[in-house]
One Martini backbone bead per residue (centre of mass of N, CA, C, O) as a GRO file, in nm:
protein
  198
    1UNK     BB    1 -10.385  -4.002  -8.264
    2UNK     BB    2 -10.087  -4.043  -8.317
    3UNK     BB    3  -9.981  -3.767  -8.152
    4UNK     BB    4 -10.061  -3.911  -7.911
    5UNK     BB    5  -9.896  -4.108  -7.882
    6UNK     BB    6  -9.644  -4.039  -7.851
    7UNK     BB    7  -9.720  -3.925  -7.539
    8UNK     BB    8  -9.679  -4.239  -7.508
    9UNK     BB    9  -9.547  -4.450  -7.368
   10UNK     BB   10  -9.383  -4.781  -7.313
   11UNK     BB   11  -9.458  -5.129  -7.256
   12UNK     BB   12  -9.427  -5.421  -7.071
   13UNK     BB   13  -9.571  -5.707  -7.248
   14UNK     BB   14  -9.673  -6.053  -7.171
   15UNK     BB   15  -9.759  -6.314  -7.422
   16UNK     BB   16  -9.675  -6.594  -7.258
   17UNK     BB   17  -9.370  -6.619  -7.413
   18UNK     BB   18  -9.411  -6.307  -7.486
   19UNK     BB   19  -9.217  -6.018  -7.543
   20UNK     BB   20  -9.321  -5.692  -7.560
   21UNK     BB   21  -9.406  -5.335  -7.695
   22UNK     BB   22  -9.669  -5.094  -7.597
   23UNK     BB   23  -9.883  -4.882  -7.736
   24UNK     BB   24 -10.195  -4.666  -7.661
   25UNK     BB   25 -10.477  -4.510  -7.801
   26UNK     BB   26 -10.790  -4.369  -7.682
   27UNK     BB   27 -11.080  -4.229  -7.847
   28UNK     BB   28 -11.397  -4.093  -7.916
   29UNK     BB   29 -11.273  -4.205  -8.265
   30UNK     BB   30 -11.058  -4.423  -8.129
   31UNK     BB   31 -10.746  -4.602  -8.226
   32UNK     BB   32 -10.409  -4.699  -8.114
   33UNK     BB   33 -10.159  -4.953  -8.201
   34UNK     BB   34  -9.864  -5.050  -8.053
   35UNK     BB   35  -9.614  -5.327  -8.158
   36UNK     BB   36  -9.307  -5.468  -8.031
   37UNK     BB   37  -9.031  -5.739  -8.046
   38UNK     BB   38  -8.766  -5.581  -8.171
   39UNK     BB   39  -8.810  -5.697  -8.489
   40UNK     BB   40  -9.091  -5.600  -8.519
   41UNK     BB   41  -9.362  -5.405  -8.599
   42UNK     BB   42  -9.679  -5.317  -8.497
   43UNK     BB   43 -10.041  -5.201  -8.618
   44UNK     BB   44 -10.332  -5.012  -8.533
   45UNK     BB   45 -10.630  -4.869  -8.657
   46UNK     BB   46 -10.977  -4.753  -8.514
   47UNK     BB   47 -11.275  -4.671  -8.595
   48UNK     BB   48 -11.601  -4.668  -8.505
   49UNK     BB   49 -11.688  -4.811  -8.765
   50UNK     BB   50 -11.477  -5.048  -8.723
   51UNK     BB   51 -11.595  -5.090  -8.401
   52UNK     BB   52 -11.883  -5.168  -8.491
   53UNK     BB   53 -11.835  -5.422  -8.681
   54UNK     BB   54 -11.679  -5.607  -8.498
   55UNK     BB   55 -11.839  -5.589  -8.257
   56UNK     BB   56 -12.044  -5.753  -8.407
   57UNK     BB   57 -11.947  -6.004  -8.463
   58UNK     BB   58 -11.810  -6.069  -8.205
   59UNK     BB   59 -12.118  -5.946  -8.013
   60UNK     BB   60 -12.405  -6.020  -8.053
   61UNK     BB   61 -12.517  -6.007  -7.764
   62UNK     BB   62 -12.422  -5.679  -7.782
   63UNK     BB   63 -12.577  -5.392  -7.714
   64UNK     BB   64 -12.371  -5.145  -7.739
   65UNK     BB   65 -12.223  -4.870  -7.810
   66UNK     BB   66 -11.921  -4.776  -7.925
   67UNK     BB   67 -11.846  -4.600  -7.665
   68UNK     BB   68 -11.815  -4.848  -7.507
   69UNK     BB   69 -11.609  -5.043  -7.611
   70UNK     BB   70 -11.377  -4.809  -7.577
   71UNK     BB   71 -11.421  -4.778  -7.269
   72UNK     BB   72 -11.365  -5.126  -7.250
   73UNK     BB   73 -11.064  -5.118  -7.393
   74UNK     BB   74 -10.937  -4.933  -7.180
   75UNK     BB   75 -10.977  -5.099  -6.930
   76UNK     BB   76 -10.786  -5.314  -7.047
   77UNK     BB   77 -10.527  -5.219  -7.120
   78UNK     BB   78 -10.410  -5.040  -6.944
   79UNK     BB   79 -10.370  -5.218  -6.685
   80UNK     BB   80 -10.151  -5.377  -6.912
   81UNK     BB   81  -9.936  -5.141  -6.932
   82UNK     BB   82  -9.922  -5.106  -6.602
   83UNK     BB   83  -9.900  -5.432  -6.476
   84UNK     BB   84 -10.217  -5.472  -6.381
   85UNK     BB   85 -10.391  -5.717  -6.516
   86UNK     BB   86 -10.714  -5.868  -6.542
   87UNK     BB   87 -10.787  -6.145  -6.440
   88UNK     BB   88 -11.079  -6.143  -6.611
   89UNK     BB   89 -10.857  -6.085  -6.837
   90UNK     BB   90 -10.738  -6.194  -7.162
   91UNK     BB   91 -10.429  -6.265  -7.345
   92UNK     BB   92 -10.366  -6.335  -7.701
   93UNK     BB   93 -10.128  -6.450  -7.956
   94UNK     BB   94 -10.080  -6.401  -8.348
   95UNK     BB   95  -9.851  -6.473  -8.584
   96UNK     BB   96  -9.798  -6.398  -8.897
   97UNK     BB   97  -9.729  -6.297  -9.273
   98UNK     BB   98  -9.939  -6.034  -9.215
   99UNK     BB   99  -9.883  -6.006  -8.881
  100UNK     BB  100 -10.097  -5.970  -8.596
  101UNK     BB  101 -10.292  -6.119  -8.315
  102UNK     BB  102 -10.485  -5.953  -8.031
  103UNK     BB  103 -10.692  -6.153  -7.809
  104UNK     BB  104 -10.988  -6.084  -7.626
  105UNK     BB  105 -11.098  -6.161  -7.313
  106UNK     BB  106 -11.423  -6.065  -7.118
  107UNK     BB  107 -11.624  -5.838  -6.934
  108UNK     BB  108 -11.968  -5.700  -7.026
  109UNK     BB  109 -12.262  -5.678  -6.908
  110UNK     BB  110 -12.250  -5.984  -6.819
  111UNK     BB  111 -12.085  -6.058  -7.089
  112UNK     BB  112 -11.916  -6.149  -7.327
  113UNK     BB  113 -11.578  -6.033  -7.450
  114UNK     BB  114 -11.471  -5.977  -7.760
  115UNK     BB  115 -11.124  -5.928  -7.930
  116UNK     BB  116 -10.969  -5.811  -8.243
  117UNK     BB  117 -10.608  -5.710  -8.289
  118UNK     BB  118 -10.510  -5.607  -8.619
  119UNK     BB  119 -10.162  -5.572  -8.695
  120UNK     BB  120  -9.953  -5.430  -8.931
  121UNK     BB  121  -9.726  -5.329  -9.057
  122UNK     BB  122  -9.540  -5.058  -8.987
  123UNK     BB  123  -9.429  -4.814  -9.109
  124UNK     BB  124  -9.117  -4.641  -9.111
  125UNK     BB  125  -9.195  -4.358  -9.001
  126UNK     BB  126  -9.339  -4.468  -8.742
  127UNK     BB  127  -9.112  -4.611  -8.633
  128UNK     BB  128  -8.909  -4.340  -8.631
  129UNK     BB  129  -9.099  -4.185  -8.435
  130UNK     BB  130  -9.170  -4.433  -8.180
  131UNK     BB  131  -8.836  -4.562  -8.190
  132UNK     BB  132  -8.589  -4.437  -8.278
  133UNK     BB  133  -8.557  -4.157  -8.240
  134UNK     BB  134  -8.604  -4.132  -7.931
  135UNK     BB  135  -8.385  -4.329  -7.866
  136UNK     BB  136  -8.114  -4.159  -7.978
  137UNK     BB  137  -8.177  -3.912  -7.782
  138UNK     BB  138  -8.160  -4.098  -7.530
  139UNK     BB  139  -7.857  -4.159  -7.609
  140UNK     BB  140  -7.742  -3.855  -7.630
  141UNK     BB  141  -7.811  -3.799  -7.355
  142UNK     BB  142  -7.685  -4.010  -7.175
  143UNK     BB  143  -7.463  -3.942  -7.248
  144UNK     BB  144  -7.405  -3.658  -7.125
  145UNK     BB  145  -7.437  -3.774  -6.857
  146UNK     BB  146  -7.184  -3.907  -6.835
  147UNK     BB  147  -6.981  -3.697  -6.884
  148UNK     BB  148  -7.061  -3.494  -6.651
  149UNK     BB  149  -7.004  -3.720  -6.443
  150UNK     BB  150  -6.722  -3.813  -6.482
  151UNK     BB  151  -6.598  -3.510  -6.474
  152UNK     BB  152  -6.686  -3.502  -6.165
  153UNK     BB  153  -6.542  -3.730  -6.025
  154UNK     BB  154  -6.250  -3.620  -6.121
  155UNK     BB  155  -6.282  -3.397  -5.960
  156UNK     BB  156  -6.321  -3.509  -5.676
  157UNK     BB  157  -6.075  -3.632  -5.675
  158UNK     BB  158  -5.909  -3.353  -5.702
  159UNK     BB  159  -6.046  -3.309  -5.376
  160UNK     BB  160  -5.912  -3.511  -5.223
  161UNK     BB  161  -5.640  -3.488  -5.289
  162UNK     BB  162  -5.618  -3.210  -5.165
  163UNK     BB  163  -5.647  -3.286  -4.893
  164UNK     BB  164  -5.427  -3.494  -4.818
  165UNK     BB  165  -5.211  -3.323  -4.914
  166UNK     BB  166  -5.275  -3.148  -4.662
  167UNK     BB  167  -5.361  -3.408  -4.412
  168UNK     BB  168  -5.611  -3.522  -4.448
  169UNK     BB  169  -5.860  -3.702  -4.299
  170UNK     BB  170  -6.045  -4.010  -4.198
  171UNK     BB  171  -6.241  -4.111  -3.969
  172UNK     BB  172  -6.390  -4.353  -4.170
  173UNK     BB  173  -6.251  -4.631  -4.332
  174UNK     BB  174  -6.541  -4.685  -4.504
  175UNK     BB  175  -6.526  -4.394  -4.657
  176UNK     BB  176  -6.300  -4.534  -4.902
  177UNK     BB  177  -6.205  -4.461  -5.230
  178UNK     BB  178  -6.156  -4.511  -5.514
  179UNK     BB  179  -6.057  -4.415  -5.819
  180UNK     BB  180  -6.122  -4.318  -6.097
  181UNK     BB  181  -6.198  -4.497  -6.390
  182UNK     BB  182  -6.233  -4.479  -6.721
  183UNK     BB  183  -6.195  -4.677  -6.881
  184UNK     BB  184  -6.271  -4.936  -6.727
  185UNK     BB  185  -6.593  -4.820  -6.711
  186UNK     BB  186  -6.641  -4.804  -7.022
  187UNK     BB  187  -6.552  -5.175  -7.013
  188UNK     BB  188  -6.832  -5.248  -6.870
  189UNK     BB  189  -7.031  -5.120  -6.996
  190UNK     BB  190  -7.036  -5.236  -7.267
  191UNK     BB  191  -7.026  -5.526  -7.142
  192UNK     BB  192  -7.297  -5.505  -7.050
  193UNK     BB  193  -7.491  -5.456  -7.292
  194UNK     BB  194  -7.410  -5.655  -7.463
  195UNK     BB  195  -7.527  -5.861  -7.279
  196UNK     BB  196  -7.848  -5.707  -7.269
  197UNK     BB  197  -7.866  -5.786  -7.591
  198UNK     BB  198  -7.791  -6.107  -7.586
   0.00000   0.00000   0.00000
């Protein structure tokens, strides 16, 4: 389960007035769910045993398989990871000091369908799989491609002044631009980041 969950984006979803970071994978041996308010992470993992268990707690007046619950549990989060949550299904959160839990209404063969991930925090190396890594390489690709990118216009630069330099004009003066200021951009980009981490 966890190795599939890799391959699952992350998602931005919004629990009342609470921002998360989620990603879930479900099969049908169980679930995992992964999420983070960029301050703590925290999962759980459950397998058939553990949702037939719960199930039954929660939902007495439903009787049917395990394998229907984990299927109407995955109908219920994709749309909201997807961004498009399913007016009919309700999601609140509640943070403890020994985890999070978000609370699902819904409804399944026209009876109410009620759901709690328990979610505990993620140890380090979960942590660093799922989030760290990914990031870290995510922004040395961008680093490179910032510099490729660079050296891009610094070229077109220095082939545009040879243009003018040899006497060629623009036909139309609003497809002039400024040169390239490398120091310049370098001190806006990190004054952006700045601002939209603070």
């Amino acid at each position: 389960l966890e190795s599939s969950l890799l391959t699952q984006p992350w998602a931005s979803v919004c629990f009342g007035e609470s921002a998360f970071l989620a990603k879930v994978c479900f099969r049908d041996t169980g679930y995992i769910l992964l999420i983070s308010d960029l301050n703590s992470v925290w999962y759980e993992s459950a397998d058939t045993e553990a949702v037939g268990q719960r199930s039954k707690e929660l939902n007495k007046r439903l009787t049917v398989h395990v394998s229907s619950f984990l299927h109407h549990l995955r109908n219920v989060m994709c749309p909201l990871l997807a961004g498009q949550p399913d007016a009919a299904t309700s999601f609140s959160c509640h943070r403890t000091a020994s985890g999070l839990s978000l609370h699902v209404k819904s409804e399944l063969s026209g009876l109410p369908f009620y759901w709690d991930f328990h979610c505990c925090p993620a140890p380090v190396e979960m942590v660093s799989r799922h989030l760290v890594r990914p990031l870290i390489w995510m922004s040395l690709a961008l680093q490179h491609q910032v510099q490729e990118l660079t050296y891009l216009l610094l070229q077109k630069d220095a082939e545009i002044e040879d243009y003018r330099e040899s006497g060629a004009a623009l036909s139309r003066d609003r497809l002039r631009t400024e040169r390239f200021q490398e120091e310049m951009f370098q001190q806006n980009f990190m004054a952006e980041v700045r601002n939209t981490a603070s």
